Amino acid sequence: MPGAIYVEGLVKTFGDVKALDGVDLDVPEGTVLGLLGPNGAGKTTTVRCLTTLLRPDRGRAVVAGVDVLKHPNDVRRSIGLSGQFAAVDEYLTGRENLQMVGRLYQMRPKAAKARAAELLEQFDLADAADRPTKTYSGGMRRRLDLAAALVVSPPVMFMDEPTTGLDPRNRQLLWDVIKRLVSGGTTLLLTTQYLEEADHLAHDIAVVDHGRVIARGTSDELKARTGGERVEVVVHERDDIPTAATVLRGFGKGDITVEEHTRKLTVPVTGGAKLLAEIIRDLDTRGIEIDDIGLRRPTLDDVFLSLTGHVAESKDEDDDTKGPAKRPAKEAAK
């Protein structure tokens, strides 16, 4: 049975540019799907199609049990959307912004007021509730935008790079909110450029490139596809890099990567922690002083590089630059 979000063969073109080229997704109820991909991969176009802001050219999409193409108004009543940029009215207070969204969803004034107060408290904005949002920091605006997407407690949420540009503290605050949402049964599709974020939050990850899903699985499954463990060594003297490379070549199971400016050498290995003692002993025998040595598993950055041929980008921009201009995130409430 399809999940809370089900997508089959989604296609969307803008002139000669095929933004989506047959995207397939299935997100079980109460889980988080992390949608990863470089800029221009099709992440934002996917979100826009699933939230009724764009109409796909072909394919099928079902959200919260409702066909997106046949019943878009019903879909809008069942979802929340937080876009890449905070869509709040800077001349209204935080409280007024949330009450306005509640009224757009046809809540009674008293209910909208009570829900606004509840969300302001939940998102640590109560002290600034009656200030104009133009006085808010970027992190506060982002939290207010997310609160607005939750006014009607939707069963399905879409977050398009929700923490882009936030400092570590505000990013952690939003992560905590997202975890509480999902623990309460909300289904979430999350696009992000921060691989650590997907690793931390997502039950499942789909990697998108050139409008197609090129890999799907848990974080651990994707890392396993990339390869096994790696030994990283930082030598004290740059002149020792060639000798250290010779030592590591004797233990490695693949090519050695050398970063000259950091004096770091990396090589894939098998054998686990026991191997480190042997490498340290061999380096010491050759008189090579090291600043650091460690054994690590592949990261999602390694997965990204392996699958797409380049590292993840983190530009604060729409990922589908060939498409039409951005529309306000709160259009989903209309």
Tab-separated table of C-alpha atoms in Angstrom:
chain	number	residue	atom	x	y	z
A	1	MET	CA	0.000	0.000	0.000
A	2	PRO	CA	1.413	3.446	-0.950
A	3	GLY	CA	2.783	5.597	1.858
A	4	ALA	CA	1.756	9.068	2.965
A	5	ILE	CA	3.622	10.427	-0.076
A	6	TYR	CA	3.645	8.365	-3.260
A	7	VAL	CA	5.186	9.505	-6.545
A	8	GLU	CA	5.424	7.545	-9.766
A	9	GLY	CA	7.082	8.679	-13.002
A	10	LEU	CA	6.916	12.420	-12.284
A	11	VAL	CA	8.053	14.529	-15.248
A	12	LYS	CA	8.321	18.316	-15.507
A	13	THR	CA	9.969	20.363	-18.234
A	14	PHE	CA	10.653	24.069	-18.619
A	15	GLY	CA	11.215	24.692	-22.307
A	16	ASP	CA	14.196	22.543	-23.297
A	17	VAL	CA	15.120	21.792	-19.686
A	18	LYS	CA	13.802	18.584	-18.135
A	19	ALA	CA	13.731	19.402	-14.420
A	20	LEU	CA	12.134	16.058	-13.502
A	21	ASP	CA	12.731	12.965	-15.585
A	22	GLY	CA	10.607	10.213	-14.038
A	23	VAL	CA	10.915	10.666	-10.260
A	24	ASP	CA	9.615	7.764	-8.116
A	25	LEU	CA	9.182	8.109	-4.336
A	26	ASP	CA	7.306	6.314	-1.565
A	27	VAL	CA	7.388	7.765	1.955
A	28	PRO	CA	5.771	5.659	4.722
A	29	GLU	CA	3.537	7.417	7.207
A	30	GLY	CA	5.334	8.915	10.206
A	31	THR	CA	8.814	8.861	8.640
A	32	VAL	CA	11.284	11.394	7.224
A	33	LEU	CA	12.576	11.146	3.660
A	34	GLY	CA	15.683	13.224	3.023
A	35	LEU	CA	15.857	14.378	-0.596
A	36	LEU	CA	19.472	15.162	-1.477
A	37	GLY	CA	20.980	16.467	-4.652
A	38	PRO	CA	23.181	19.210	-6.110
A	39	ASN	CA	21.760	22.541	-7.191
A	40	GLY	CA	19.578	22.021	-10.256
A	41	ALA	CA	18.931	18.347	-9.478
A	42	GLY	CA	15.139	18.749	-9.229
A	43	LYS	CA	14.518	18.794	-5.484
A	44	THR	CA	12.550	22.028	-5.331
A	45	THR	CA	10.596	21.206	-8.482
A	46	THR	CA	9.556	17.920	-6.857
A	47	VAL	CA	8.345	19.762	-3.756
A	48	ARG	CA	6.436	22.320	-5.845
A	49	CYS	CA	4.682	19.596	-7.794
A	50	LEU	CA	3.705	17.676	-4.654
A	51	THR	CA	2.398	20.822	-2.938
A	52	THR	CA	0.301	21.893	-5.987
A	53	LEU	CA	2.425	24.959	-6.785
A	54	LEU	CA	3.406	23.385	-10.118
A	55	ARG	CA	1.531	20.937	-12.319
A	56	PRO	CA	3.709	18.064	-13.576
A	57	ASP	CA	3.629	17.190	-17.261
A	58	ARG	CA	3.305	13.473	-16.602
A	59	GLY	CA	3.231	11.029	-13.749
A	60	ARG	CA	1.178	10.307	-10.657
A	61	ALA	CA	1.405	11.824	-7.188
A	62	VAL	CA	-0.624	10.995	-4.089
A	63	VAL	CA	-0.224	12.932	-0.822
A	64	ALA	CA	-2.087	11.962	2.366
A	65	GLY	CA	-4.199	9.593	0.286
A	66	VAL	CA	-5.304	12.337	-2.131
A	67	ASP	CA	-4.437	12.538	-5.834
A	68	VAL	CA	-2.476	15.747	-6.307
A	69	LEU	CA	-3.624	16.318	-9.890
A	70	LYS	CA	-7.292	15.443	-9.412
A	71	HIS	CA	-7.946	17.074	-6.030
A	72	PRO	CA	-5.364	19.842	-5.399
A	73	ASN	CA	-7.588	21.747	-2.959
A	74	ASP	CA	-7.937	18.671	-0.755
A	75	VAL	CA	-4.156	18.209	-0.808
A	76	ARG	CA	-3.624	21.797	0.379
A	77	ARG	CA	-5.830	21.133	3.389
A	78	SER	CA	-3.653	18.166	4.379
A	79	ILE	CA	-0.144	19.586	4.070
A	80	GLY	CA	2.220	22.148	5.505
A	81	LEU	CA	5.018	23.764	3.498
A	82	SER	CA	8.134	25.582	4.634
A	83	GLY	CA	10.038	26.859	1.603
A	84	GLN	CA	13.651	27.862	1.144
A	85	PHE	CA	12.999	31.421	2.275
A	86	ALA	CA	10.875	32.512	5.224
A	87	ALA	CA	7.537	33.711	3.794
A	88	VAL	CA	6.330	36.022	6.551
A	89	ASP	CA	4.831	39.508	6.409
A	90	GLU	CA	7.496	41.719	7.946
A	91	TYR	CA	5.016	44.470	8.831
A	92	LEU	CA	2.876	42.133	10.955
A	93	THR	CA	3.891	40.848	14.361
A	94	GLY	CA	4.717	37.198	14.843
A	95	ARG	CA	1.346	36.656	16.480
A	96	GLU	CA	-0.508	38.428	13.658
A	97	ASN	CA	1.307	36.344	11.034
A	98	LEU	CA	0.197	33.090	12.628
A	99	GLN	CA	-3.361	34.289	13.213
A	100	MET	CA	-3.565	35.384	9.577
A	101	VAL	CA	-2.541	31.936	8.383
A	102	GLY	CA	-5.142	30.388	10.681
A	103	ARG	CA	-7.847	32.604	9.200
A	104	LEU	CA	-6.708	31.677	5.661
A	105	TYR	CA	-7.341	28.073	6.680
A	106	GLN	CA	-10.828	29.231	7.776
A	107	MET	CA	-10.226	28.730	11.481
A	108	ARG	CA	-12.478	30.705	13.805
A	109	PRO	CA	-10.803	33.832	15.254
A	110	LYS	CA	-10.666	32.438	18.786
A	111	ALA	CA	-9.175	29.135	17.596
A	112	ALA	CA	-6.634	30.916	15.390
A	113	LYS	CA	-5.572	33.112	18.315
A	114	ALA	CA	-5.166	30.125	20.648
A	115	ARG	CA	-3.188	28.143	18.056
A	116	ALA	CA	-0.899	31.127	17.411
A	117	ALA	CA	-0.132	31.451	21.130
A	118	GLU	CA	0.603	27.717	21.353
A	119	LEU	CA	3.006	27.784	18.416
A	120	LEU	CA	4.785	30.926	19.589
A	121	GLU	CA	5.511	29.180	22.854
A	122	GLN	CA	6.589	25.951	21.149
A	123	PHE	CA	9.008	27.756	18.838
A	124	ASP	CA	10.506	29.943	21.581
A	125	LEU	CA	9.031	33.123	20.084
A	126	ALA	CA	6.623	34.121	22.848
A	127	ASP	CA	8.809	37.000	24.070
A	128	ALA	CA	8.904	38.485	20.560
A	129	ALA	CA	5.293	37.647	19.655
A	130	ASP	CA	4.099	41.260	19.478
A	131	ARG	CA	7.095	42.721	17.674
A	132	PRO	CA	7.008	43.358	13.886
A	133	THR	CA	8.776	40.474	12.164
A	134	LYS	CA	11.069	42.914	10.340
A	135	THR	CA	12.872	43.168	13.698
A	136	TYR	CA	13.368	39.379	13.884
A	137	SER	CA	16.698	37.687	13.243
A	138	GLY	CA	17.011	35.218	10.375
A	139	GLY	CA	16.677	32.276	12.742
A	140	MET	CA	13.546	33.738	14.332
A	141	ARG	CA	11.937	34.317	10.929
A	142	ARG	CA	12.741	30.769	9.942
A	143	ARG	CA	11.121	29.415	13.101
A	144	LEU	CA	8.065	31.614	12.556
A	145	ASP	CA	7.773	30.370	8.966
A	146	LEU	CA	7.848	26.768	10.159
A	147	ALA	CA	5.283	27.563	12.851
A	148	ALA	CA	2.994	29.032	10.181
A	149	ALA	CA	3.246	25.798	8.204
A	150	LEU	CA	2.004	23.922	11.287
A	151	VAL	CA	-1.008	26.060	12.152
A	152	VAL	CA	-3.448	23.314	11.147
A	153	SER	CA	-1.287	20.394	12.386
A	154	PRO	CA	-0.964	18.811	8.923
A	155	PRO	CA	-0.354	15.059	8.637
A	156	VAL	CA	2.219	15.666	5.865
A	157	MET	CA	4.937	18.319	5.876
A	158	PHE	CA	7.286	19.510	3.144
A	159	MET	CA	10.436	21.396	4.138
A	160	ASP	CA	12.616	22.759	1.359
A	161	GLU	CA	16.084	23.407	2.813
A	162	PRO	CA	14.608	24.707	6.083
A	163	THR	CA	17.916	25.413	7.843
A	164	THR	CA	19.869	27.045	5.010
A	165	GLY	CA	21.767	30.030	6.353
A	166	LEU	CA	21.030	29.342	10.018
A	167	ASP	CA	23.698	29.316	12.702
A	168	PRO	CA	24.361	25.992	14.503
A	169	ARG	CA	22.178	26.889	17.514
A	170	ASN	CA	19.096	27.750	15.419
A	171	ARG	CA	19.695	24.717	13.231
A	172	GLN	CA	19.682	22.485	16.314
A	173	LEU	CA	16.463	24.146	17.541
A	174	LEU	CA	14.749	23.350	14.254
A	175	TRP	CA	16.054	19.785	14.324
A	176	ASP	CA	14.485	19.332	17.754
A	177	VAL	CA	11.157	20.670	16.459
A	178	ILE	CA	11.279	18.340	13.457
A	179	LYS	CA	11.949	15.344	15.692
A	180	ARG	CA	8.947	16.201	17.875
A	181	LEU	CA	6.749	16.540	14.804
A	182	VAL	CA	7.712	13.154	13.448
A	183	SER	CA	7.410	11.461	16.834
A	184	GLY	CA	3.818	12.741	16.853
A	185	GLY	CA	3.064	10.962	13.575
A	186	THR	CA	3.805	13.642	10.967
A	187	THR	CA	5.271	12.473	7.662
A	188	LEU	CA	8.038	14.715	6.343
A	189	LEU	CA	9.764	15.193	3.011
A	190	LEU	CA	12.915	17.206	3.661
A	191	THR	CA	15.228	18.624	1.017
A	192	THR	CA	18.602	19.733	2.264
A	193	GLN	CA	22.120	20.593	1.177
A	194	TYR	CA	23.465	19.780	4.642
A	195	LEU	CA	24.386	16.112	4.546
A	196	GLU	CA	24.785	16.054	8.317
A	197	GLU	CA	21.135	17.129	8.542
A	198	ALA	CA	19.930	14.208	6.441
A	199	ASP	CA	22.159	11.841	8.403
A	200	HIS	CA	20.678	13.169	11.651
A	201	LEU	CA	16.981	13.347	10.751
A	202	ALA	CA	16.072	11.096	7.830
A	203	HIS	CA	14.851	7.515	8.148
A	204	ASP	CA	15.441	7.100	4.421
A	205	ILE	CA	17.408	9.100	1.840
A	206	ALA	CA	16.866	9.564	-1.886
A	207	VAL	CA	19.677	11.083	-3.944
A	208	VAL	CA	18.459	13.052	-6.972
A	209	ASP	CA	20.549	14.169	-9.930
A	210	HIS	CA	19.445	15.464	-13.341
A	211	GLY	CA	15.790	14.999	-12.404
A	212	ARG	CA	16.072	11.334	-11.460
A	213	VAL	CA	16.412	9.363	-8.239
A	214	ILE	CA	19.815	7.721	-8.639
A	215	ALA	CA	20.041	6.040	-5.222
A	216	ARG	CA	17.727	5.244	-2.326
A	217	GLY	CA	18.254	3.731	1.109
A	218	THR	CA	19.081	4.445	4.724
A	219	SER	CA	22.159	6.467	5.549
A	220	ASP	CA	24.032	3.295	6.518
A	221	GLU	CA	22.972	1.492	3.320
A	222	LEU	CA	24.161	4.333	1.119
A	223	LYS	CA	27.462	4.541	2.977
A	224	ALA	CA	27.951	0.784	2.579
A	225	ARG	CA	27.558	1.177	-1.187
A	226	THR	CA	30.386	3.708	-1.213
A	227	GLY	CA	32.881	1.388	0.408
A	228	GLY	CA	34.298	0.307	3.727
A	229	GLU	CA	36.436	2.007	6.326
A	230	ARG	CA	39.150	4.551	5.693
A	231	VAL	CA	42.346	5.387	7.539
A	232	GLU	CA	43.228	9.082	7.707
A	233	VAL	CA	46.755	10.149	8.653
A	234	VAL	CA	48.025	13.703	9.128
A	235	VAL	CA	51.819	13.849	9.036
A	236	HIS	CA	53.747	16.536	10.886
A	237	GLU	CA	56.127	17.357	8.038
A	238	ARG	CA	55.035	17.830	4.443
A	239	ASP	CA	58.273	16.218	3.245
A	240	ASP	CA	57.151	12.935	4.867
A	241	ILE	CA	54.063	12.620	2.654
A	242	PRO	CA	55.722	10.365	-0.004
A	243	THR	CA	57.112	7.959	2.608
A	244	ALA	CA	53.821	7.888	4.512
A	245	ALA	CA	52.016	7.140	1.236
A	246	THR	CA	54.324	4.172	0.687
A	247	VAL	CA	53.491	2.835	4.164
A	248	LEU	CA	49.739	3.249	3.684
A	249	ARG	CA	49.884	1.634	0.260
A	250	GLY	CA	50.990	-1.557	1.962
A	251	PHE	CA	47.846	-1.621	4.098
A	252	GLY	CA	45.308	-0.067	1.758
A	253	LYS	CA	42.674	-1.633	-0.475
A	254	GLY	CA	42.461	1.164	-2.993
A	255	ASP	CA	43.918	4.465	-4.160
A	256	ILE	CA	45.425	6.899	-1.672
A	257	THR	CA	44.047	10.440	-1.536
A	258	VAL	CA	46.563	13.124	-0.575
A	259	GLU	CA	45.705	16.658	0.553
A	260	GLU	CA	48.992	18.519	0.377
A	261	HIS	CA	47.834	21.687	2.156
A	262	THR	CA	46.575	19.786	5.221
A	263	ARG	CA	49.241	17.027	5.007
A	264	LYS	CA	46.439	14.449	5.188
A	265	LEU	CA	46.495	11.048	3.512
A	266	THR	CA	43.405	8.844	3.214
A	267	VAL	CA	43.200	5.216	2.100
A	268	PRO	CA	40.407	2.604	2.119
A	269	VAL	CA	41.181	-0.389	4.337
A	270	THR	CA	39.775	-3.563	5.829
A	271	GLY	CA	40.738	-4.831	9.250
A	272	GLY	CA	39.279	-2.275	11.615
A	273	ALA	CA	40.971	-0.725	14.631
A	274	LYS	CA	43.655	-3.418	14.904
A	275	LEU	CA	45.121	-2.102	11.680
A	276	LEU	CA	45.778	1.319	13.202
A	277	ALA	CA	48.356	-0.082	15.652
A	278	GLU	CA	50.274	-1.723	12.807
A	279	ILE	CA	50.235	1.474	10.719
A	280	ILE	CA	51.420	3.581	13.655
A	281	ARG	CA	54.222	1.096	14.353
A	282	ASP	CA	55.355	1.102	10.717
A	283	LEU	CA	55.294	4.906	10.493
A	284	ASP	CA	57.274	5.156	13.736
A	285	THR	CA	59.864	2.680	12.442
A	286	ARG	CA	60.452	4.973	9.474
A	287	GLY	CA	60.747	8.011	11.706
A	288	ILE	CA	57.568	9.701	10.502
A	289	GLU	CA	55.936	11.940	13.101
A	290	ILE	CA	52.150	12.188	12.853
A	291	ASP	CA	49.750	14.848	14.174
A	292	ASP	CA	46.637	12.712	13.869
A	293	ILE	CA	45.457	9.284	12.785
A	294	GLY	CA	41.993	7.783	12.758
A	295	LEU	CA	39.659	5.188	11.315
A	296	ARG	CA	36.366	6.421	9.910
A	297	ARG	CA	33.401	5.154	7.959
A	298	PRO	CA	32.264	6.827	4.740
A	299	THR	CA	30.219	9.986	5.228
A	300	LEU	CA	27.262	11.172	3.160
A	301	ASP	CA	29.743	13.548	1.526
A	302	ASP	CA	31.582	10.468	0.249
A	303	VAL	CA	28.260	9.039	-0.950
A	304	PHE	CA	27.482	12.280	-2.770
A	305	LEU	CA	30.875	12.362	-4.430
A	306	SER	CA	30.641	8.704	-5.439
A	307	LEU	CA	27.121	8.968	-6.889
A	308	THR	CA	27.143	12.384	-8.546
A	309	GLY	CA	30.826	12.913	-9.261
A	310	HIS	CA	31.037	16.087	-7.168
A	311	VAL	CA	30.568	17.192	-3.579
A	312	ALA	CA	27.326	18.647	-2.274
A	313	GLU	CA	26.894	22.367	-2.833
A	314	SER	CA	25.493	24.724	-0.251
A	315	LYS	CA	24.479	27.834	-2.145
A	316	ASP	CA	21.578	29.734	-0.661
A	317	GLU	CA	19.577	29.569	-3.871
A	318	ASP	CA	16.806	27.656	-5.539
A	319	ASP	CA	18.090	24.354	-6.872
A	320	ASP	CA	16.071	24.554	-10.082
A	321	THR	CA	17.379	27.745	-11.583
A	322	LYS	CA	16.038	26.971	-15.024
A	323	GLY	CA	12.471	26.913	-13.765
A	324	PRO	CA	10.058	29.786	-13.146
A	325	ALA	CA	10.544	32.388	-10.447
A	326	LYS	CA	9.944	31.388	-6.855
A	327	ARG	CA	6.478	31.812	-5.376
A	328	PRO	CA	5.691	32.504	-1.728
A	329	ALA	CA	5.713	29.408	0.471
A	330	LYS	CA	2.315	30.265	1.932
A	331	GLU	CA	0.656	29.907	-1.499
A	332	ALA	CA	-0.082	26.348	-0.419
A	333	ALA	CA	-2.552	27.775	2.086
A	334	LYS	CA	-4.612	29.547	-0.544
